[in-house]
Amino acid sequence: MVAHSDGIIVSASAVTTPVETNGHAVEKVVKSLPVDFYTEFLSDAAKIRKPSPIRGLFPLENKPGVISLLAGKPNDAMFPFKSLSFNITSPTDPSQEQSISLSGKDLSAGLQYGPTGGLPRLLKWFIGLQTLSHGRKSGEGWSLSMGSGSQDLIYKAVNALVNPGDAVLVESPVYAGVIPMFKSLHCEQIEIETDANGVCSHSLRDILENWPIGKPKPKVFYTVPYGCNPTGMTATVERRKEVLQLAREHNFLILEDDPYFYLYFGKAARPPSYFQLELDEPVVGRVIRFDSFSKILSAGIRMGFASGPKPIIDAIDLHTASANLQSSSLIQAITLALVEEWGYANFFAHTQAVAEFYRKKRDVFESALNAHLSGLAEWCTPEAGMFFWFKLLLSPNHTPGVDEGDSEDLIRTKAYENGVLALPGTVFLPNGRKTSFVRASFSLCTEEQVNEALKRLRDVLLKERGQA
């Protein structure tokens, strides 16, 4: 039995999993929240969705001897594609290429309708990836589903958990792509402060402990814990653990949006994810994790996957079944051919090369910041992701915390007129307000372009300060 701060007591199921302690294998009991625990978290829309009368029966076609008259699947004999092949860079030797071909049953699976949650072999591979990356094993009450990029799955998760008008917890600044999701539901977005160490868990605690009596508490907290877009900050282990404790005390779920997990290039070891850290909690089941291959394989393939409590993943799948049936079978088949060719070791070799690439890009950008904006801007060095978040010192008589000005007009108009394009910080503030911060991406520009861009920004900033 497990209790949380609101006095509700729930039962928890348990599974034993082997772990190694001091060189000896021991059985660790992983308790997970029961299925009915999540009923109160599901939105009204999620509760009324029913399984597709057709797609829900797809698994029955696999029984030997069954002749299926079920689905309106087109006959693949009429598909003109007979084989596909593509070359990829070797993950261990970038000067070499490997050729991968897709044909026969593997290609047929990619050309046909498939399971809502994804091709079984690819699902199995991703589950294995979560075991290696986060220590999570099947049988712990979680499941996994694929989507057309993680944005697709985040949108469906929000709609599965949030009712119109609900209060939601969001770190601030926050990824601008989720703000419209909550606004379309007319949510009250409760901003949780962030700093150089990620989300300020003390701010979250203060808000929740002083929540108005009689007002329903938020059911979800949204965060990007590695290389946050826009701030570039990575949350410390201590902050993450306190957030997990608060989730238990105040009964909310954590939406862990993590497109930059494999783009971590900090000097210290990468902190464990919320998905991994909840293994140290009394029970697991409060984290819904979103992974993306956009930054490590291709943004255009739109491949993402969600991992979390099975009732929540099932609700996402029901939304998918009625909205777009499934993510692309062909993209799944191509991804499967690639990761099976590589295996986990070469996949990790590739992600390490990606992280090192962006570390070098980060260093180039910071060198240019020091050369052109030293004394004119302030920033913290990101340890993951693709962004710098820096504060423009808009007045020569800058006083910290006292009307630091607004970067919006300078960035949107004056900087652009001078040939440099960036984003004013206000677009990342859920409730919109003035800020002197700016977000700049370092992923694409060459060293020459970075230096020229920051020279141009310096000229505009000096003119704004009356120092041109």
Tab-separated table of C-alpha atoms in Angstrom:
chain	number	residue	atom	x	y	z
A	1	MET	CA	0.000	0.000	0.000
A	2	VAL	CA	1.255	3.491	-0.877
A	3	ALA	CA	-0.038	6.835	0.448
A	4	HIS	CA	0.518	10.357	-0.865
A	5	SER	CA	0.044	13.719	0.812
A	6	ASP	CA	-3.633	14.048	-0.074
A	7	GLY	CA	-4.381	11.017	2.060
A	8	ILE	CA	-5.285	8.706	-0.827
A	9	ILE	CA	-4.031	5.156	-0.339
A	10	VAL	CA	-3.387	2.925	-3.346
A	11	SER	CA	-2.103	-0.594	-3.831
A	12	ALA	CA	1.132	-1.196	-5.719
A	13	SER	CA	2.169	-4.210	-7.771
A	14	ALA	CA	5.741	-5.481	-7.579
A	15	VAL	CA	8.296	-7.253	-9.758
A	16	THR	CA	11.765	-8.466	-8.814
A	17	THR	CA	14.680	-7.592	-11.052
A	18	PRO	CA	18.323	-8.642	-10.651
A	19	VAL	CA	20.812	-5.870	-9.812
A	20	GLU	CA	24.502	-6.033	-8.982
A	21	THR	CA	25.732	-4.826	-5.580
A	22	ASN	CA	29.427	-5.074	-4.681
A	23	GLY	CA	29.900	-7.618	-7.427
A	24	HIS	CA	27.024	-9.826	-6.270
A	25	ALA	CA	23.683	-10.275	-7.984
A	26	VAL	CA	20.739	-9.499	-5.726
A	27	GLU	CA	17.016	-9.279	-6.344
A	28	LYS	CA	15.591	-5.756	-6.200
A	29	VAL	CA	11.851	-5.413	-5.807
A	30	VAL	CA	10.427	-2.761	-8.150
A	31	LYS	CA	6.939	-1.736	-7.108
A	32	SER	CA	4.705	-0.040	-9.661
A	33	LEU	CA	1.477	1.872	-9.219
A	34	PRO	CA	-1.661	-0.128	-10.090
A	35	VAL	CA	-3.605	0.411	-13.293
A	36	ASP	CA	-6.609	1.993	-11.568
A	37	PHE	CA	-4.359	4.630	-9.958
A	38	TYR	CA	-4.260	6.500	-13.287
A	39	THR	CA	-8.016	6.822	-13.747
A	40	GLU	CA	-8.090	10.178	-11.935
A	41	PHE	CA	-5.265	11.465	-14.143
A	42	LEU	CA	-6.939	10.749	-17.488
A	43	SER	CA	-8.732	13.611	-19.191
A	44	ASP	CA	-12.424	13.445	-20.005
A	45	ALA	CA	-11.531	13.052	-23.694
A	46	ALA	CA	-9.228	10.112	-22.946
A	47	LYS	CA	-11.863	8.382	-20.839
A	48	ILE	CA	-14.420	8.287	-23.646
A	49	ARG	CA	-12.046	7.026	-26.362
A	50	LYS	CA	-12.675	3.421	-27.295
A	51	PRO	CA	-10.428	0.951	-29.124
A	52	SER	CA	-10.772	0.809	-32.889
A	53	PRO	CA	-13.088	-2.082	-33.803
A	54	ILE	CA	-10.627	-3.015	-36.550
A	55	ARG	CA	-7.133	-2.151	-35.263
A	56	GLY	CA	-7.916	-3.612	-31.870
A	57	LEU	CA	-8.279	-7.030	-33.545
A	58	PHE	CA	-5.054	-6.906	-35.594
A	59	PRO	CA	-3.152	-9.148	-33.124
A	60	LEU	CA	-5.694	-11.939	-33.686
A	61	GLU	CA	-4.493	-12.257	-37.285
A	62	ASN	CA	-1.253	-13.747	-35.988
A	63	LYS	CA	-2.870	-16.955	-34.730
A	64	PRO	CA	-1.750	-19.893	-36.908
A	65	GLY	CA	-4.481	-21.214	-39.154
A	66	VAL	CA	-6.682	-18.114	-38.992
A	67	ILE	CA	-7.928	-16.797	-42.341
A	68	SER	CA	-8.389	-13.053	-41.882
A	69	LEU	CA	-11.203	-11.202	-43.601
A	70	LEU	CA	-10.738	-8.369	-41.105
A	71	ALA	CA	-8.884	-5.333	-42.378
A	72	GLY	CA	-9.027	-3.318	-45.543
A	73	LYS	CA	-5.323	-3.722	-46.144
A	74	PRO	CA	-4.255	-3.180	-49.741
A	75	ASN	CA	-2.606	-6.141	-51.441
A	76	ASP	CA	1.136	-5.570	-51.375
A	77	ALA	CA	1.502	-7.303	-54.748
A	78	MET	CA	0.336	-3.999	-56.220
A	79	PHE	CA	2.960	-1.900	-54.422
A	80	PRO	CA	5.639	-0.860	-56.961
A	81	PHE	CA	8.489	-0.868	-54.415
A	82	LYS	CA	10.575	-4.054	-54.549
A	83	SER	CA	13.649	-3.029	-52.583
A	84	LEU	CA	15.202	-0.028	-50.915
A	85	SER	CA	18.855	0.566	-50.155
A	86	PHE	CA	20.746	3.430	-48.549
A	87	ASN	CA	24.260	4.215	-47.384
A	88	ILE	CA	25.100	5.291	-43.854
A	89	THR	CA	28.253	6.610	-42.227
A	90	SER	CA	30.121	4.043	-40.157
A	91	PRO	CA	29.698	4.951	-36.472
A	92	THR	CA	33.290	3.924	-35.719
A	93	ASP	CA	34.986	5.326	-38.830
A	94	PRO	CA	33.300	8.399	-40.370
A	95	SER	CA	35.403	8.044	-43.533
A	96	GLN	CA	33.682	4.750	-44.333
A	97	GLU	CA	30.124	4.037	-45.476
A	98	GLN	CA	27.904	1.027	-44.945
A	99	SER	CA	25.145	-0.086	-47.291
A	100	ILE	CA	21.810	-1.290	-45.928
A	101	SER	CA	19.086	-2.945	-48.007
A	102	LEU	CA	15.426	-3.417	-47.242
A	103	SER	CA	13.477	-6.118	-49.064
A	104	GLY	CA	11.241	-9.144	-48.595
A	105	LYS	CA	9.197	-9.367	-45.392
A	106	ASP	CA	10.983	-6.402	-43.794
A	107	LEU	CA	10.063	-4.145	-46.704
A	108	SER	CA	6.513	-5.546	-46.822
A	109	ALA	CA	6.060	-4.610	-43.154
A	110	GLY	CA	7.209	-1.095	-43.988
A	111	LEU	CA	4.765	-0.715	-46.856
A	112	GLN	CA	1.676	-2.014	-45.059
A	113	TYR	CA	-0.529	-0.814	-42.207
A	114	GLY	CA	1.000	-1.851	-38.927
A	115	PRO	CA	0.312	-1.955	-35.185
A	116	THR	CA	-0.679	1.369	-33.634
A	117	GLY	CA	2.200	1.358	-31.154
A	118	GLY	CA	4.848	0.345	-33.658
A	119	LEU	CA	6.524	-2.630	-35.347
A	120	PRO	CA	7.129	-5.318	-32.696
A	121	ARG	CA	10.841	-5.819	-33.452
A	122	LEU	CA	11.525	-2.082	-33.249
A	123	LEU	CA	9.520	-1.807	-30.031
A	124	LYS	CA	11.632	-4.614	-28.585
A	125	TRP	CA	14.834	-2.828	-29.661
A	126	PHE	CA	13.710	0.426	-28.039
A	127	ILE	CA	12.792	-1.391	-24.816
A	128	GLY	CA	16.319	-2.815	-24.795
A	129	LEU	CA	17.669	0.699	-25.349
A	130	GLN	CA	15.750	1.969	-22.315
A	131	THR	CA	17.232	-0.874	-20.260
A	132	LEU	CA	20.771	0.082	-21.274
A	133	SER	CA	20.262	3.876	-21.048
A	134	HIS	CA	17.993	4.093	-18.003
A	135	GLY	CA	18.107	0.733	-16.247
A	136	ARG	CA	14.406	0.119	-16.895
A	137	LYS	CA	13.279	-3.421	-17.657
A	138	SER	CA	10.035	-4.783	-19.013
A	139	GLY	CA	7.656	-6.039	-16.363
A	140	GLU	CA	7.936	-2.865	-14.260
A	141	GLY	CA	4.501	-1.587	-15.238
A	142	TRP	CA	5.655	0.544	-18.180
A	143	SER	CA	5.302	0.196	-21.919
A	144	LEU	CA	6.484	2.007	-25.020
A	145	SER	CA	4.883	3.460	-28.130
A	146	MET	CA	6.174	5.154	-31.252
A	147	GLY	CA	5.020	8.423	-32.760
A	148	SER	CA	5.778	10.803	-35.588
A	149	GLY	CA	8.468	12.526	-33.559
A	150	SER	CA	8.292	13.168	-29.827
A	151	GLN	CA	6.193	16.306	-30.421
A	152	ASP	CA	3.384	14.092	-31.698
A	153	LEU	CA	3.499	11.983	-28.542
A	154	ILE	CA	3.753	14.957	-26.179
A	155	TYR	CA	0.658	16.484	-27.779
A	156	LYS	CA	-1.261	13.232	-27.342
A	157	ALA	CA	-0.058	12.799	-23.766
A	158	VAL	CA	-1.163	16.326	-22.865
A	159	ASN	CA	-4.577	15.650	-24.368
A	160	ALA	CA	-4.780	12.345	-22.496
A	161	LEU	CA	-4.032	13.964	-19.131
A	162	VAL	CA	-5.247	17.563	-19.184
A	163	ASN	CA	-8.796	18.902	-19.241
A	164	PRO	CA	-9.650	22.385	-20.534
A	165	GLY	CA	-8.952	24.966	-17.842
A	166	ASP	CA	-6.657	22.742	-15.756
A	167	ALA	CA	-3.650	24.203	-13.987
A	168	VAL	CA	-0.361	22.715	-15.241
A	169	LEU	CA	3.199	23.042	-13.954
A	170	VAL	CA	5.788	24.106	-16.545
A	171	GLU	CA	9.412	25.021	-16.086
A	172	SER	CA	10.132	28.581	-17.191
A	173	PRO	CA	11.583	29.453	-19.607
A	174	VAL	CA	10.053	26.508	-21.428
A	175	TYR	CA	10.224	24.898	-24.877
A	176	ALA	CA	8.043	27.164	-27.005
A	177	GLY	CA	6.449	24.208	-28.803
A	178	VAL	CA	4.398	23.149	-25.780
A	179	ILE	CA	2.991	26.575	-24.933
A	180	PRO	CA	0.316	26.415	-27.702
A	181	MET	CA	-0.715	22.934	-26.522
A	182	PHE	CA	-1.610	24.256	-23.086
A	183	LYS	CA	-3.055	27.505	-24.417
A	184	SER	CA	-5.403	25.644	-26.760
A	185	LEU	CA	-6.798	23.919	-23.671
A	186	HIS	CA	-7.048	27.276	-21.854
A	187	CYS	CA	-4.773	25.930	-19.118
A	188	GLU	CA	-3.417	28.005	-16.292
A	189	GLN	CA	0.328	27.630	-16.828
A	190	ILE	CA	2.112	27.753	-13.464
A	191	GLU	CA	5.699	28.813	-14.127
A	192	ILE	CA	8.452	27.074	-12.148
A	193	GLU	CA	11.727	28.993	-12.036
A	194	THR	CA	14.925	27.598	-13.538
A	195	ASP	CA	18.572	28.555	-13.117
A	196	ALA	CA	22.029	27.259	-14.026
A	197	ASN	CA	21.228	23.968	-12.218
A	198	GLY	CA	17.941	23.375	-14.022
A	199	VAL	CA	14.475	23.511	-12.529
A	200	CYS	CA	14.360	25.209	-9.113
A	201	SER	CA	12.779	22.483	-7.017
A	202	HIS	CA	12.462	24.880	-4.075
A	203	SER	CA	10.242	27.103	-6.254
A	204	LEU	CA	8.101	24.086	-7.120
A	205	ARG	CA	7.836	23.134	-3.448
A	206	ASP	CA	6.874	26.669	-2.414
A	207	ILE	CA	4.111	26.841	-5.022
A	208	LEU	CA	2.643	23.456	-4.106
A	209	GLU	CA	2.838	23.929	-0.346
A	210	ASN	CA	1.041	27.254	-0.665
A	211	TRP	CA	-1.559	26.049	-3.169
A	212	PRO	CA	-5.016	27.596	-2.607
A	213	ILE	CA	-7.253	25.427	-0.470
A	214	GLY	CA	-10.079	23.903	-2.475
A	215	LYS	CA	-8.390	24.455	-5.854
A	216	PRO	CA	-7.418	21.211	-7.635
A	217	LYS	CA	-3.661	20.767	-7.771
A	218	PRO	CA	-1.928	20.287	-11.128
A	219	LYS	CA	-1.738	16.732	-12.422
A	220	VAL	CA	1.346	17.206	-14.613
A	221	PHE	CA	4.745	18.911	-14.604
A	222	TYR	CA	6.510	19.456	-17.946
A	223	THR	CA	10.311	19.660	-18.094
A	224	VAL	CA	13.271	19.318	-20.493
A	225	PRO	CA	16.004	18.131	-18.109
A	226	TYR	CA	19.034	17.919	-20.429
A	227	GLY	CA	20.250	20.888	-22.510
A	228	CYS	CA	16.885	22.560	-22.014
A	229	ASN	CA	15.471	24.435	-24.978
A	230	PRO	CA	15.935	27.421	-24.617
A	231	THR	CA	18.236	27.752	-21.602
A	232	GLY	CA	20.696	24.952	-22.418
A	233	MET	CA	20.750	23.985	-18.744
A	234	THR	CA	20.889	20.428	-17.389
A	235	ALA	CA	19.146	19.718	-14.091
A	236	THR	CA	21.297	18.358	-11.269
A	237	VAL	CA	20.614	14.993	-9.673
A	238	GLU	CA	19.635	16.687	-6.413
A	239	ARG	CA	17.013	18.844	-8.148
A	240	ARG	CA	15.604	15.822	-9.994
A	241	LYS	CA	15.315	13.778	-6.808
A	242	GLU	CA	13.435	16.554	-5.047
A	243	VAL	CA	11.038	16.900	-7.994
A	244	LEU	CA	10.344	13.155	-7.799
A	245	GLN	CA	9.719	13.470	-4.069
A	246	LEU	CA	7.319	16.366	-4.683
A	247	ALA	CA	5.516	14.346	-7.364
A	248	ARG	CA	4.868	11.687	-4.737
A	249	GLU	CA	3.905	14.157	-2.019
A	250	HIS	CA	1.576	16.234	-4.192
A	251	ASN	CA	0.425	13.519	-6.592
A	252	PHE	CA	1.435	14.695	-10.053
A	253	LEU	CA	3.041	13.068	-13.099
A	254	ILE	CA	6.282	14.211	-14.733
A	255	LEU	CA	6.399	14.736	-18.495
A	256	GLU	CA	10.118	14.233	-19.187
A	257	ASP	CA	10.756	15.656	-22.672
A	258	ASP	CA	14.276	14.560	-23.558
A	259	PRO	CA	15.402	15.215	-27.151
A	260	TYR	CA	18.906	16.156	-25.956
A	261	PHE	CA	19.677	13.152	-23.719
A	262	TYR	CA	22.223	11.856	-26.235
A	263	LEU	CA	23.571	15.365	-26.870
A	264	TYR	CA	25.126	15.637	-23.414
A	265	PHE	CA	28.758	16.772	-23.515
A	266	GLY	CA	29.418	17.996	-19.968
A	267	LYS	CA	32.706	17.204	-18.209
A	268	ALA	CA	30.935	15.360	-15.403
A	269	ALA	CA	29.047	12.118	-15.974
A	270	ARG	CA	25.583	12.583	-17.442
A	271	PRO	CA	23.008	12.733	-14.623
A	272	PRO	CA	20.474	9.898	-14.579
A	273	SER	CA	17.069	10.604	-16.080
A	274	TYR	CA	13.846	10.963	-14.102
A	275	PHE	CA	12.830	7.661	-15.703
A	276	GLN	CA	15.869	6.000	-14.132
A	277	LEU	CA	15.831	7.866	-10.831
A	278	GLU	CA	12.286	6.833	-10.025
A	279	LEU	CA	13.631	3.312	-9.510
A	280	ASP	CA	14.878	4.654	-6.161
A	281	GLU	CA	11.377	5.827	-5.218
A	282	PRO	CA	9.026	3.650	-3.132
A	283	VAL	CA	7.041	2.965	-6.311
A	284	VAL	CA	7.576	3.672	-10.006
A	285	GLY	CA	5.006	5.043	-12.426
A	286	ARG	CA	5.026	8.846	-12.211
A	287	VAL	CA	7.298	9.541	-15.196
A	288	ILE	CA	6.251	9.643	-18.848
A	289	ARG	CA	9.422	9.942	-20.905
A	290	PHE	CA	9.694	11.224	-24.490
A	291	ASP	CA	12.701	10.319	-26.664
A	292	SER	CA	13.514	11.633	-30.108
A	293	PHE	CA	15.781	10.494	-32.934
A	294	SER	CA	15.514	13.902	-34.630
A	295	LYS	CA	18.840	15.150	-33.276
A	296	ILE	CA	20.813	11.930	-33.725
A	297	LEU	CA	19.497	10.275	-36.923
A	298	SER	CA	17.409	12.783	-38.874
A	299	ALA	CA	14.878	15.481	-38.065
A	300	GLY	CA	12.895	14.640	-41.184
A	301	ILE	CA	12.224	10.997	-40.386
A	302	ARG	CA	9.970	12.109	-37.461
A	303	MET	CA	10.818	9.178	-35.210
A	304	GLY	CA	10.104	9.421	-31.506
A	305	PHE	CA	8.907	7.141	-28.744
A	306	ALA	CA	7.232	7.493	-25.369
A	307	SER	CA	7.909	5.298	-22.330
A	308	GLY	CA	5.743	5.331	-19.243
A	309	PRO	CA	2.934	3.738	-17.250
A	310	LYS	CA	0.990	1.355	-19.466
A	311	PRO	CA	-2.432	3.015	-18.890
A	312	ILE	CA	-1.020	6.359	-20.103
A	313	ILE	CA	0.711	4.807	-23.123
A	314	ASP	CA	-2.528	2.950	-23.927
A	315	ALA	CA	-4.392	6.291	-23.838
A	316	ILE	CA	-1.839	7.777	-26.244
A	317	ASP	CA	-2.295	4.784	-28.571
A	318	LEU	CA	-6.075	5.234	-28.555
A	319	HIS	CA	-5.572	8.845	-29.643
A	320	THR	CA	-3.177	7.729	-32.389
A	321	ALA	CA	-5.602	5.084	-33.634
A	322	SER	CA	-8.289	7.706	-34.187
A	323	ALA	CA	-6.025	10.548	-35.369
A	324	ASN	CA	-3.406	9.081	-37.723
A	325	LEU	CA	-3.664	5.288	-37.217
A	326	GLN	CA	0.095	4.867	-36.569
A	327	SER	CA	3.468	6.417	-37.259
A	328	SER	CA	4.928	5.621	-40.686
A	329	SER	CA	5.601	1.901	-41.135
A	330	LEU	CA	8.262	2.675	-43.738
A	331	ILE	CA	10.179	5.018	-41.434
A	332	GLN	CA	9.972	2.374	-38.718
A	333	ALA	CA	11.291	-0.288	-41.096
A	334	ILE	CA	14.189	1.936	-42.192
A	335	THR	CA	15.023	2.779	-38.577
A	336	LEU	CA	14.826	-0.906	-37.621
A	337	ALA	CA	17.200	-1.905	-40.434
A	338	LEU	CA	19.669	0.759	-39.288
A	339	VAL	CA	19.669	-0.011	-35.555
A	340	GLU	CA	19.757	-3.782	-36.089
A	341	GLU	CA	22.720	-3.340	-38.421
A	342	TRP	CA	24.505	-1.206	-35.823
A	343	GLY	CA	23.512	-2.941	-32.622
A	344	TYR	CA	23.538	-1.095	-29.317
A	345	ALA	CA	27.318	-0.675	-29.141
A	346	ASN	CA	27.556	1.104	-32.485
A	347	PHE	CA	24.419	3.117	-31.737
A	348	PHE	CA	26.107	4.475	-28.609
A	349	ALA	CA	29.323	5.083	-30.566
A	350	HIS	CA	27.293	7.196	-32.979
A	351	THR	CA	25.563	9.190	-30.231
A	352	GLN	CA	28.935	9.871	-28.593
A	353	ALA	CA	30.200	11.239	-31.909
A	354	VAL	CA	27.092	13.426	-32.184
A	355	ALA	CA	27.623	14.789	-28.663
A	356	GLU	CA	31.281	15.544	-29.392
A	357	PHE	CA	30.300	17.368	-32.603
A	358	TYR	CA	27.951	19.658	-30.691
A	359	ARG	CA	30.476	20.181	-27.894
A	360	LYS	CA	32.873	21.629	-30.473
A	361	LYS	CA	30.093	23.808	-31.907
A	362	ARG	CA	29.312	25.001	-28.376
A	363	ASP	CA	32.964	25.909	-27.806
A	364	VAL	CA	33.134	27.894	-31.050
A	365	PHE	CA	30.027	29.870	-30.129
A	366	GLU	CA	31.197	30.606	-26.600
A	367	SER	CA	34.571	31.764	-27.896
A	368	ALA	CA	32.752	34.206	-30.176
A	369	LEU	CA	30.548	35.364	-27.280
A	370	ASN	CA	33.650	36.136	-25.253
A	371	ALA	CA	35.220	37.959	-28.191
A	372	HIS	CA	32.244	40.136	-29.128
A	373	LEU	CA	29.794	40.352	-26.212
A	374	SER	CA	31.994	40.214	-23.135
A	375	GLY	CA	30.735	42.918	-20.792
A	376	LEU	CA	27.606	43.326	-22.921
A	377	ALA	CA	25.900	40.022	-22.131
A	378	GLU	CA	25.821	37.345	-19.452
A	379	TRP	CA	25.402	33.606	-19.898
A	380	CYS	CA	25.997	30.151	-18.436
A	381	THR	CA	27.833	27.481	-20.423
A	382	PRO	CA	25.451	24.730	-21.643
A	383	GLU	CA	26.449	21.101	-21.103
A	384	ALA	CA	23.988	19.600	-23.581
A	385	GLY	CA	21.760	20.530	-26.496
A	386	MET	CA	22.170	23.168	-29.182
A	387	PHE	CA	21.418	26.533	-27.563
A	388	PHE	CA	22.896	29.482	-25.716
A	389	TRP	CA	20.590	31.557	-23.532
A	390	PHE	CA	22.159	34.915	-22.812
A	391	LYS	CA	21.063	38.119	-21.140
A	392	LEU	CA	21.721	41.356	-22.998
A	393	LEU	CA	22.898	44.186	-20.766
A	394	LEU	CA	20.765	46.756	-22.522
A	395	SER	CA	21.821	49.673	-20.327
A	396	PRO	CA	25.408	50.764	-19.652
A	397	ASN	CA	24.309	51.362	-16.051
A	398	HIS	CA	23.068	47.810	-15.600
A	399	THR	CA	21.799	46.956	-12.119
A	400	PRO	CA	20.980	43.248	-11.643
A	401	GLY	CA	17.303	42.620	-10.922
A	402	VAL	CA	16.217	46.216	-11.626
A	403	ASP	CA	14.198	46.690	-14.844
A	404	GLU	CA	16.682	44.871	-17.057
A	405	GLY	CA	14.770	45.826	-20.185
A	406	ASP	CA	13.266	43.878	-23.052
A	407	SER	CA	15.162	42.237	-25.906
A	408	GLU	CA	12.138	41.802	-28.162
A	409	ASP	CA	12.315	44.931	-30.322
A	410	LEU	CA	16.093	44.853	-30.494
A	411	ILE	CA	16.170	41.225	-31.646
A	412	ARG	CA	13.043	41.108	-33.831
A	413	THR	CA	13.641	44.419	-35.609
A	414	LYS	CA	17.006	46.087	-35.117
A	415	ALA	CA	19.200	42.988	-35.102
A	416	TYR	CA	17.359	41.523	-38.081
A	417	GLU	CA	17.754	44.766	-39.997
A	418	ASN	CA	21.466	44.436	-39.308
A	419	GLY	CA	21.521	40.913	-40.724
A	420	VAL	CA	21.264	38.620	-37.715
A	421	LEU	CA	18.271	36.503	-36.689
A	422	ALA	CA	17.673	35.076	-33.223
A	423	LEU	CA	14.753	34.618	-30.836
A	424	PRO	CA	13.791	37.086	-28.098
A	425	GLY	CA	13.391	35.372	-24.747
A	426	THR	CA	9.769	36.390	-24.285
A	427	VAL	CA	8.551	33.645	-26.668
A	428	PHE	CA	9.715	31.022	-24.151
A	429	LEU	CA	7.815	32.464	-21.190
A	430	PRO	CA	4.462	30.670	-20.851
A	431	ASN	CA	2.540	33.733	-19.721
A	432	GLY	CA	4.534	36.271	-21.729
A	433	ARG	CA	6.452	39.112	-20.131
A	434	LYS	CA	9.434	41.317	-20.815
A	435	THR	CA	12.907	39.805	-20.598
A	436	SER	CA	16.354	40.828	-21.743
A	437	PHE	CA	17.284	37.240	-22.636
A	438	VAL	CA	17.905	35.873	-26.135
A	439	ARG	CA	18.107	32.320	-27.467
A	440	ALA	CA	20.706	31.517	-30.116
A	441	SER	CA	21.279	28.148	-31.780
A	442	PHE	CA	24.832	27.000	-32.476
A	443	SER	CA	23.978	23.837	-34.431
A	444	LEU	CA	24.343	25.008	-38.042
A	445	CYS	CA	26.534	28.099	-38.396
A	446	THR	CA	30.198	27.935	-39.291
A	447	GLU	CA	32.800	29.618	-37.092
A	448	GLU	CA	32.986	32.486	-39.562
A	449	GLN	CA	29.201	32.929	-39.552
A	450	VAL	CA	29.014	32.818	-35.740
A	451	ASN	CA	31.644	35.534	-35.385
A	452	GLU	CA	30.002	37.723	-38.002
A	453	ALA	CA	26.562	37.294	-36.432
A	454	LEU	CA	27.787	38.279	-32.978
A	455	LYS	CA	29.746	41.230	-34.405
A	456	ARG	CA	26.511	42.480	-35.953
A	457	LEU	CA	24.620	41.924	-32.706
A	458	ARG	CA	27.348	43.799	-30.834
A	459	ASP	CA	26.967	46.791	-33.160
A	460	VAL	CA	23.204	46.883	-32.558
A	461	LEU	CA	23.609	46.496	-28.822
A	462	LEU	CA	26.201	49.268	-28.563
A	463	LYS	CA	23.899	51.573	-30.505
A	464	GLU	CA	21.032	50.659	-28.153
A	465	ARG	CA	23.234	51.528	-25.184
A	466	GLY	CA	24.219	54.849	-26.773
A	467	GLN	CA	27.805	53.682	-27.200
A	468	ALA	CA	28.030	53.224	-30.961
